[in-house]
XYZ file of C-alpha atoms in Angstrom:
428
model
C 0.000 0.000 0.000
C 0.854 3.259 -0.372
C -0.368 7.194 0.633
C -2.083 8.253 -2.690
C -3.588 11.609 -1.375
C -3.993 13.498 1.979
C -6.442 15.538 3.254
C -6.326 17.879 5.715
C -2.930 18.520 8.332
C -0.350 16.763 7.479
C 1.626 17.488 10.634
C -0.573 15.447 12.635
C 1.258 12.037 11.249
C 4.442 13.520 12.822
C 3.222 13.220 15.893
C 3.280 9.727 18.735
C 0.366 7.456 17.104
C -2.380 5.280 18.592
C -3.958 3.448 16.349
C -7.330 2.098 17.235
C -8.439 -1.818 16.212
C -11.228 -3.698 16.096
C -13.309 -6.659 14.755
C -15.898 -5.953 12.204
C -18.759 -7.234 14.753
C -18.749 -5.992 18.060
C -20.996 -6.432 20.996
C -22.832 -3.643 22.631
C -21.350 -4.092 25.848
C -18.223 -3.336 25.197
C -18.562 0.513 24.055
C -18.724 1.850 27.571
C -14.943 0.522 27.705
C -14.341 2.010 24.649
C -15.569 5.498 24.989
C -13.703 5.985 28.046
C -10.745 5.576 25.849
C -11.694 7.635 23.968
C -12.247 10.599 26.894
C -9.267 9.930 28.407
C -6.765 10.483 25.511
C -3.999 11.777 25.298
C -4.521 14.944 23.004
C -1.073 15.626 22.527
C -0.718 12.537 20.351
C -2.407 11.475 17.298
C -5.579 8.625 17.336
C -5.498 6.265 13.880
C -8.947 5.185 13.171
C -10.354 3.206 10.484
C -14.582 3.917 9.322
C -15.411 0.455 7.655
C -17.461 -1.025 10.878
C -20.368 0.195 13.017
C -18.270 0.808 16.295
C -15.047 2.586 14.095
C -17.648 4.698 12.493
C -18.797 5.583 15.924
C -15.313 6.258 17.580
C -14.203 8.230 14.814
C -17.524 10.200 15.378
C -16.206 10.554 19.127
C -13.210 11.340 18.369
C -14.215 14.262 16.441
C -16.848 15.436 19.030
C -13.854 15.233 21.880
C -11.607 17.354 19.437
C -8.888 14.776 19.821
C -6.461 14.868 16.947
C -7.323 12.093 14.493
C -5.608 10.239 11.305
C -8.169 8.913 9.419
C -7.242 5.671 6.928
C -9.160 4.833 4.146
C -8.402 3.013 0.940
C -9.863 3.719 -2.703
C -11.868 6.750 -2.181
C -12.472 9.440 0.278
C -16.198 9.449 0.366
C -17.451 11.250 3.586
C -17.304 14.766 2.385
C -20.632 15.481 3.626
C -20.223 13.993 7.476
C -20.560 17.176 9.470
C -17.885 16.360 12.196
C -15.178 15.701 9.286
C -15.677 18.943 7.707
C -15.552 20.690 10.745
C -12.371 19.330 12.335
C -11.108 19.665 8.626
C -11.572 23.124 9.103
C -9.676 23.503 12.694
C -6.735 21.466 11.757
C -7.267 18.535 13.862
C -7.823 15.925 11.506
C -6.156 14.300 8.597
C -7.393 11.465 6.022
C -5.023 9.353 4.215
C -6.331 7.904 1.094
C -4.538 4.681 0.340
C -3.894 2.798 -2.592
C -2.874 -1.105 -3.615
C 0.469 -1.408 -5.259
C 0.959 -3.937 -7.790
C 3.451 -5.697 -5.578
C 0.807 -5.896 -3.287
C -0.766 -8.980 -5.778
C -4.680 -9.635 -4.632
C -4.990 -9.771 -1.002
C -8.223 -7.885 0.668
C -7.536 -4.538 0.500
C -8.670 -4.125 4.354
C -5.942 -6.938 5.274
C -3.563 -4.677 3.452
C -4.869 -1.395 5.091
C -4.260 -2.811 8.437
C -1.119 -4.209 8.017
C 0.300 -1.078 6.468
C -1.015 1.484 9.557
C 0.239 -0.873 12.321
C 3.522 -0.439 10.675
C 3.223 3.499 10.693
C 2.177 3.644 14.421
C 3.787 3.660 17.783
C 1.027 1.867 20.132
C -2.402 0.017 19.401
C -5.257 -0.229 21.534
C -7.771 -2.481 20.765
C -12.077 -2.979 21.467
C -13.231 -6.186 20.946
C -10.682 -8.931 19.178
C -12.398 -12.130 17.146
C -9.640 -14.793 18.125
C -10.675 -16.395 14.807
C -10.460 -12.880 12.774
C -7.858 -11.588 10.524
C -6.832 -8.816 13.122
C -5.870 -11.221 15.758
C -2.891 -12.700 13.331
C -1.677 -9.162 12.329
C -0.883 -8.254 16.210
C 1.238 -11.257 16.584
C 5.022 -10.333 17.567
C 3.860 -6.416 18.271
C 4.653 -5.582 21.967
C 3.081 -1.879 22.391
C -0.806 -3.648 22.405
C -3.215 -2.997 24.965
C -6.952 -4.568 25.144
C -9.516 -2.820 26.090
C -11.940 -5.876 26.921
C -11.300 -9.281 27.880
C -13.919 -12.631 27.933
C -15.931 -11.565 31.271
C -16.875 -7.348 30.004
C -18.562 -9.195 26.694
C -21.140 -10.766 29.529
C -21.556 -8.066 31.480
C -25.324 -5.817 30.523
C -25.547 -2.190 31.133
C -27.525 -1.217 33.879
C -31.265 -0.893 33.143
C -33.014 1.486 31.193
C -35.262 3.992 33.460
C -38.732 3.605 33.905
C -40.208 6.327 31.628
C -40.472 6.427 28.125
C -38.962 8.645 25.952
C -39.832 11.882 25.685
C -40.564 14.365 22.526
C -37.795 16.298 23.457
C -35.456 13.802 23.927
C -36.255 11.962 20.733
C -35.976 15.594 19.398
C -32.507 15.935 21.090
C -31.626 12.528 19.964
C -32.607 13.067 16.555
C -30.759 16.407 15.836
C -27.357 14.773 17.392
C -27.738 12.129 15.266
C -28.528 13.932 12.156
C -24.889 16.093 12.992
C -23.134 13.498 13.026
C -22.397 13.465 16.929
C -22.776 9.532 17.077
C -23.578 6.927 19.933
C -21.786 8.087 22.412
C -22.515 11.925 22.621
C -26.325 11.022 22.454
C -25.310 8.794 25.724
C -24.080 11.970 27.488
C -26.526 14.285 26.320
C -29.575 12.334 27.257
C -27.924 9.794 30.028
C -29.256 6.355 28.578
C -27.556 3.331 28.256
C -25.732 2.334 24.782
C -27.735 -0.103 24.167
C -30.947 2.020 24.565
C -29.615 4.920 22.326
C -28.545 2.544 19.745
C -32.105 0.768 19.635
C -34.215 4.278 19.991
C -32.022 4.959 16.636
C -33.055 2.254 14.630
C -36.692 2.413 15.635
C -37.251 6.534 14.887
C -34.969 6.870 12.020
C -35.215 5.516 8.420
C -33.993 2.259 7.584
C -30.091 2.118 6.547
C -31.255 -0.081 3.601
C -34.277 2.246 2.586
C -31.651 5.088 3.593
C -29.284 4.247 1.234
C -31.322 3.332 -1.890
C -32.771 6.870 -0.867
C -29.452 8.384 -1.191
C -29.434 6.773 -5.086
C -32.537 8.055 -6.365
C -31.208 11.789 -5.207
C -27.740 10.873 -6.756
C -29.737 9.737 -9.709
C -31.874 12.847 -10.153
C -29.056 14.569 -10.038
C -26.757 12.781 -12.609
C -29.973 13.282 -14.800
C -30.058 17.060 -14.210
C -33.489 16.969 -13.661
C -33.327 20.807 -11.834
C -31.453 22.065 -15.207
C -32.558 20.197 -18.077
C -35.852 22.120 -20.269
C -37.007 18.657 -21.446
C -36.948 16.146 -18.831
C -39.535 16.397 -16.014
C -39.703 14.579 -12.888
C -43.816 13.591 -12.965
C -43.945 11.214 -9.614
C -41.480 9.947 -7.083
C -42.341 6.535 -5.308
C -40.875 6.244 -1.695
C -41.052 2.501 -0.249
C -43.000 3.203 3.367
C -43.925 0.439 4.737
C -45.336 -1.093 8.379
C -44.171 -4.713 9.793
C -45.961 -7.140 7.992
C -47.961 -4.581 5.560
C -46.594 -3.540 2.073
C -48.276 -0.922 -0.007
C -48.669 -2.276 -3.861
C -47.842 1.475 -4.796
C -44.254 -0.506 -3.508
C -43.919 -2.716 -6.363
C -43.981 0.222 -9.161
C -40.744 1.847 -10.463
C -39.077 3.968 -8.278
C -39.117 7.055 -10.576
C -41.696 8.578 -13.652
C -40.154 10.971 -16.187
C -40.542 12.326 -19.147
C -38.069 13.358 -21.800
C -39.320 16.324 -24.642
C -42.936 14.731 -23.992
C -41.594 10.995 -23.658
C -42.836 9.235 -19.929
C -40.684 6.419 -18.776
C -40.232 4.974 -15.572
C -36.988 4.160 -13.587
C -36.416 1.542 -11.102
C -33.614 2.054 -9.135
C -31.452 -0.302 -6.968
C -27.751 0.547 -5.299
C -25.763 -3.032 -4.169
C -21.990 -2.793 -2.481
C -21.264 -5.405 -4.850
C -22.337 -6.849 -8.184
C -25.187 -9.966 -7.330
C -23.755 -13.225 -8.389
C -27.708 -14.330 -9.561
C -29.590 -11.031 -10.411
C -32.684 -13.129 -10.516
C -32.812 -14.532 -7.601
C -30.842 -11.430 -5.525
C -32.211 -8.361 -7.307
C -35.107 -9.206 -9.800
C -36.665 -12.763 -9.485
C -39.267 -13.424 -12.149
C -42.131 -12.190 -10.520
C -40.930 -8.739 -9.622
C -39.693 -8.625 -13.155
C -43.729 -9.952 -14.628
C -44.744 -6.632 -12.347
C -42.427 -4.103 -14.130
C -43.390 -5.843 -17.396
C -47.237 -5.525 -16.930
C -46.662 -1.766 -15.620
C -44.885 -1.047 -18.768
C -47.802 -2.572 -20.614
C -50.505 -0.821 -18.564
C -49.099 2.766 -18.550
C -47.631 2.399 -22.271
C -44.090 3.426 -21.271
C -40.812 1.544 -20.710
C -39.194 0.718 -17.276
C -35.461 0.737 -17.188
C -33.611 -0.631 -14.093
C -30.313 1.666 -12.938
C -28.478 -0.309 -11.347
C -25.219 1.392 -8.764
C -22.557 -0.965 -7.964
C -19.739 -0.403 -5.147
C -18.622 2.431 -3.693
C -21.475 4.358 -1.648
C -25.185 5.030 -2.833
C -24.112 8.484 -3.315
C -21.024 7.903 -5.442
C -21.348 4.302 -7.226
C -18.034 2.608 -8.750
C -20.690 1.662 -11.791
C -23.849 2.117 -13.441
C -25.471 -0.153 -15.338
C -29.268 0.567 -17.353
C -31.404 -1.589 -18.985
C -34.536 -1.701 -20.302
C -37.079 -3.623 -17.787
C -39.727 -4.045 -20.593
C -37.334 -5.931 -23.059
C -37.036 -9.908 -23.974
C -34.029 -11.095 -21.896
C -33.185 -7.601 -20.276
C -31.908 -9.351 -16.578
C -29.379 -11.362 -18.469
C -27.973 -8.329 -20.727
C -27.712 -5.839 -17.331
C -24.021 -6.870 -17.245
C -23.031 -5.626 -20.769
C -25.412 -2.237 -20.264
C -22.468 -0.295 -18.609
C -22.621 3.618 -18.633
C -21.340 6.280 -17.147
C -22.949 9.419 -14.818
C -21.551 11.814 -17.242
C -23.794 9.702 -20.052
C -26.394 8.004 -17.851
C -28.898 10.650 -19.766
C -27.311 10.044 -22.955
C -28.110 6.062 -22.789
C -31.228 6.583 -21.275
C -32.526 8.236 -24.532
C -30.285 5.803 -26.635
C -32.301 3.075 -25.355
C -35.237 4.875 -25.096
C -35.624 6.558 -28.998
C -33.938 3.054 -30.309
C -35.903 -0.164 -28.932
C -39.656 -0.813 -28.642
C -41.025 -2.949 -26.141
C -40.849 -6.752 -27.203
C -43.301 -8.420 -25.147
C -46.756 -9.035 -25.688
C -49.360 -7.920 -23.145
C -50.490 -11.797 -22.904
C -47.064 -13.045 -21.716
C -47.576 -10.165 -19.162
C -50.925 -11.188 -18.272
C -49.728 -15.236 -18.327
C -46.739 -13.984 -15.521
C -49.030 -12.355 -13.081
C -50.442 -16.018 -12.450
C -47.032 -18.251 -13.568
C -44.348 -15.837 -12.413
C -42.238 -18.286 -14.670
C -44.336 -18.395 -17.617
C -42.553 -17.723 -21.087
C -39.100 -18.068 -19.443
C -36.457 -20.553 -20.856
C -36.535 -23.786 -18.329
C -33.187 -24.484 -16.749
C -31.420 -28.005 -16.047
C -32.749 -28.093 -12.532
C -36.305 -27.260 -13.287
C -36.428 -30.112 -15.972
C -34.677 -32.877 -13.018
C -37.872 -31.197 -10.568
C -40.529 -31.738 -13.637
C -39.393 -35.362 -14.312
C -39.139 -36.365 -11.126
C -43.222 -35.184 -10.500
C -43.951 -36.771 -13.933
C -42.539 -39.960 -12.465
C -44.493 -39.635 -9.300
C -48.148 -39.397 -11.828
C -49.369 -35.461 -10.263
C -51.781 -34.108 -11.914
C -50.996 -31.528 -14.515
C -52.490 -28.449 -11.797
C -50.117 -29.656 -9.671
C -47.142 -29.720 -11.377
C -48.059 -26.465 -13.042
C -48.424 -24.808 -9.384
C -44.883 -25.999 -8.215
C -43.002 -25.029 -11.938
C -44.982 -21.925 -11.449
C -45.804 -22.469 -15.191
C -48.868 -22.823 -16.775
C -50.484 -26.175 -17.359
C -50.172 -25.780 -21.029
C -46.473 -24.945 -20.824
C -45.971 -27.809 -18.587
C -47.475 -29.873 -21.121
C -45.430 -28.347 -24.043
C -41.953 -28.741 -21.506
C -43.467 -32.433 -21.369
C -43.883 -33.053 -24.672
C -40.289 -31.923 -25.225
C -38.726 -34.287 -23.314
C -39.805 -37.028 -24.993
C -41.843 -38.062 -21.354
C -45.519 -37.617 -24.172
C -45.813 -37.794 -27.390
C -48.834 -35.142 -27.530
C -49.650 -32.148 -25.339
C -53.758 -33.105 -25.714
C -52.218 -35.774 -23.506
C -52.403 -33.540 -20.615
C -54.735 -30.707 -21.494
């Protein structure tokens, strides 16, 4: 590895170092340990922090809060530009971010094994929260002397004390809310409004939006904006679908595209979806058949394609990739890999595949999908083993249709191809 850019003051890496480790999953028991750490340091030296796990994300958030000078390591990209707490101690001096990059010496190791590897050889001392004996971290701090551990076996068992009596309050979940939303983090909420870690961290979760519905939030702004929708004379932004849902009850407004538009008097509809990494099965991870019959059958209905954007890596504010395709299209899961753009052309394709296809697909394969989310689709080695087998055992043709999630006379036809009948009447 090596220092590709810095941000912020430099002369903070000249000073003693402390570089702060932990496991990626940590229990919430051990962050009273932890935060003390924190309060207590020494602010003549230097902290080293990493922000790729929930309790580094928090300690660099108290950290900042407790104005104690921080290097902050990061590899690829330097993302957080908007994080409230990093642009202020920016500001004052106190922090610094090195933005690391793989060497080709390096060869293919994890980047994070890399990261850590390289910063324990820059520092002076390490303190570390909670280590997984069976992680990768536990190897690296073999042979280093200058380690200290915050925790041990017997502070993972022990619980906070117990939350009071009352419930919250509007103004604390006011309080809590605007901390949060400043990027304070966990532990200045604790102070603040003198609750347990435990019940901060749940109050959190249960009053603020979902970090999956948060992030694929985050997209659809980063896409509106990539499309210029605020500049551009021609395209219009005509509705704007947020997924709201309650336990156990899902709106069917959920299952339309995420975004209508329309382009010099031109609607179509955009489904977006934001993934840290690219699915290995995008029809069973991201768009199994019968999600895929809905967009289909809205395309149909409303007379206007669907494409799916689809962000890969980085955050959902700054993807590594985009890829577009049209929903509405014969064979359009399969072909998302080869639809590559880029947010500089993401309008540009849009209107490529917009002006330059039609939709392929009749409104009675729609129709046929909305019963037989598998209807019309090629059949697959396993699916013929699972429809032999149940021609072997004698079901009846409903039967077998049901579990294929075919219809009976596409069962019949799959039949008839296999040499099991010699006529489809056989079955109909």
């Amino acid at each position: 590895m090596r220092i590709a850019r810095t941000i912020g003051n430099k002369e903070l890496w000249r000073r003693e170092k402390t570089l702060f480790l932990t496991s990626r999953r940590t229990p919430l028991s051990c962050y009273e340990k932890v935060f003390r750490w924190v309060e207590e340091f020494d602010r003549g030296q230097c902290a080293v922090c990493f922000n790729t796990s929930e309790l580094e994300e928090e300690v660099l958030k108290a950290l900042l809060v407790c104005h104690v000078p921080t290097a902050l390591v990061v590899t690829g990209k330097f993302r957080n530009t908007y994080n409230v707490q990093i642009e202020q101690a920016l500001k004052e001096n106190r922090l610094l971010v090195l933005v690391l990059q793989r060497e080709e010496s390096d060869g293919k190791g994890f980047e994070a094994r890399l990261r850590n590897w390289w910063t324990i050889r820059q520092v002076q001392h390490i303190v570390c929260g909670y280590i997984n004996p069976n992680g990768s971290i536990f190897g690296l701090l073999t042979g280093h002397s200058d380690v200290t551990h915050l925790l041990d076996n017997t502070d993972l068992k022990v619980a906070e004390p117990n939350e009071k009596p009352h419930r919250w309050s509007v103004a604390e979940d006011k309080r809590l809310l605007r901390m949060y939303y400043e990027d304070m983090g966990i532990h200045a909420i604790h102070k603040a409004i003198d609750r347990p870690y435990s019940t901060v961290y749940l109050r959190i979760k249960s009053i603020t939006m979902n970090v999956e519905l948060l992030k694929g939030r985050e997209f659809e702004d980063h896409v509106l904006e990539l499309l210029g929708v605020a500049i551009n004379d021609k395209l219009t932004l005509k509705e704007w679908r947020g997924d709201k849902s309650l336990p156990g009850i899902y709106p069917e407004g959920n299952s339309n595209p995420d975004l209508i538009l329309e382009y010099d008097g031109c609607p179509f509809a955009i489904e977006c979806k934001w993934r840290s990494h690219m699915p290995k099965d995008i029809s069973k991870e991201l768009l199994p058949p019968a999600r895929v019959a809905l967009f289909e059958k809205y395309a149909t209905e409303h007379r206007m394609p669907v494409f799916l954007l689809l962000g890969i890596g980085g955050l959902p504010s700054d993807p590594d990739v985009l890829y577009v395709s049209r929903l509405d299209m014969p064979d359009s899961v399969a072909s998302i890999y080869n639809n590559v753009t880029t947010p500089a052309k993401l309008l540009d394709s849009i209107i490529d595949l917009l002006t330059n296809s039609k939709p392929c697909l009749p409104d009675y394969k729609v129709q046929s999908r909305l019963t037989y989310p598998k209807a019309y689709a090629p059949w697959k080695k396993d699916e013929d083993a699972i429809l032999i087998e149940l021609f072997r055992q004698r079901k009846p043709l409903d039967e077998m249709s049901v579990i294929c999630q075919r219809s009976p006379k596409g069962v019949a036809a799959r039949l008839c191809r296999l040499g099991l009948i010699q006529k489809r009447s056989q079955w109909q």
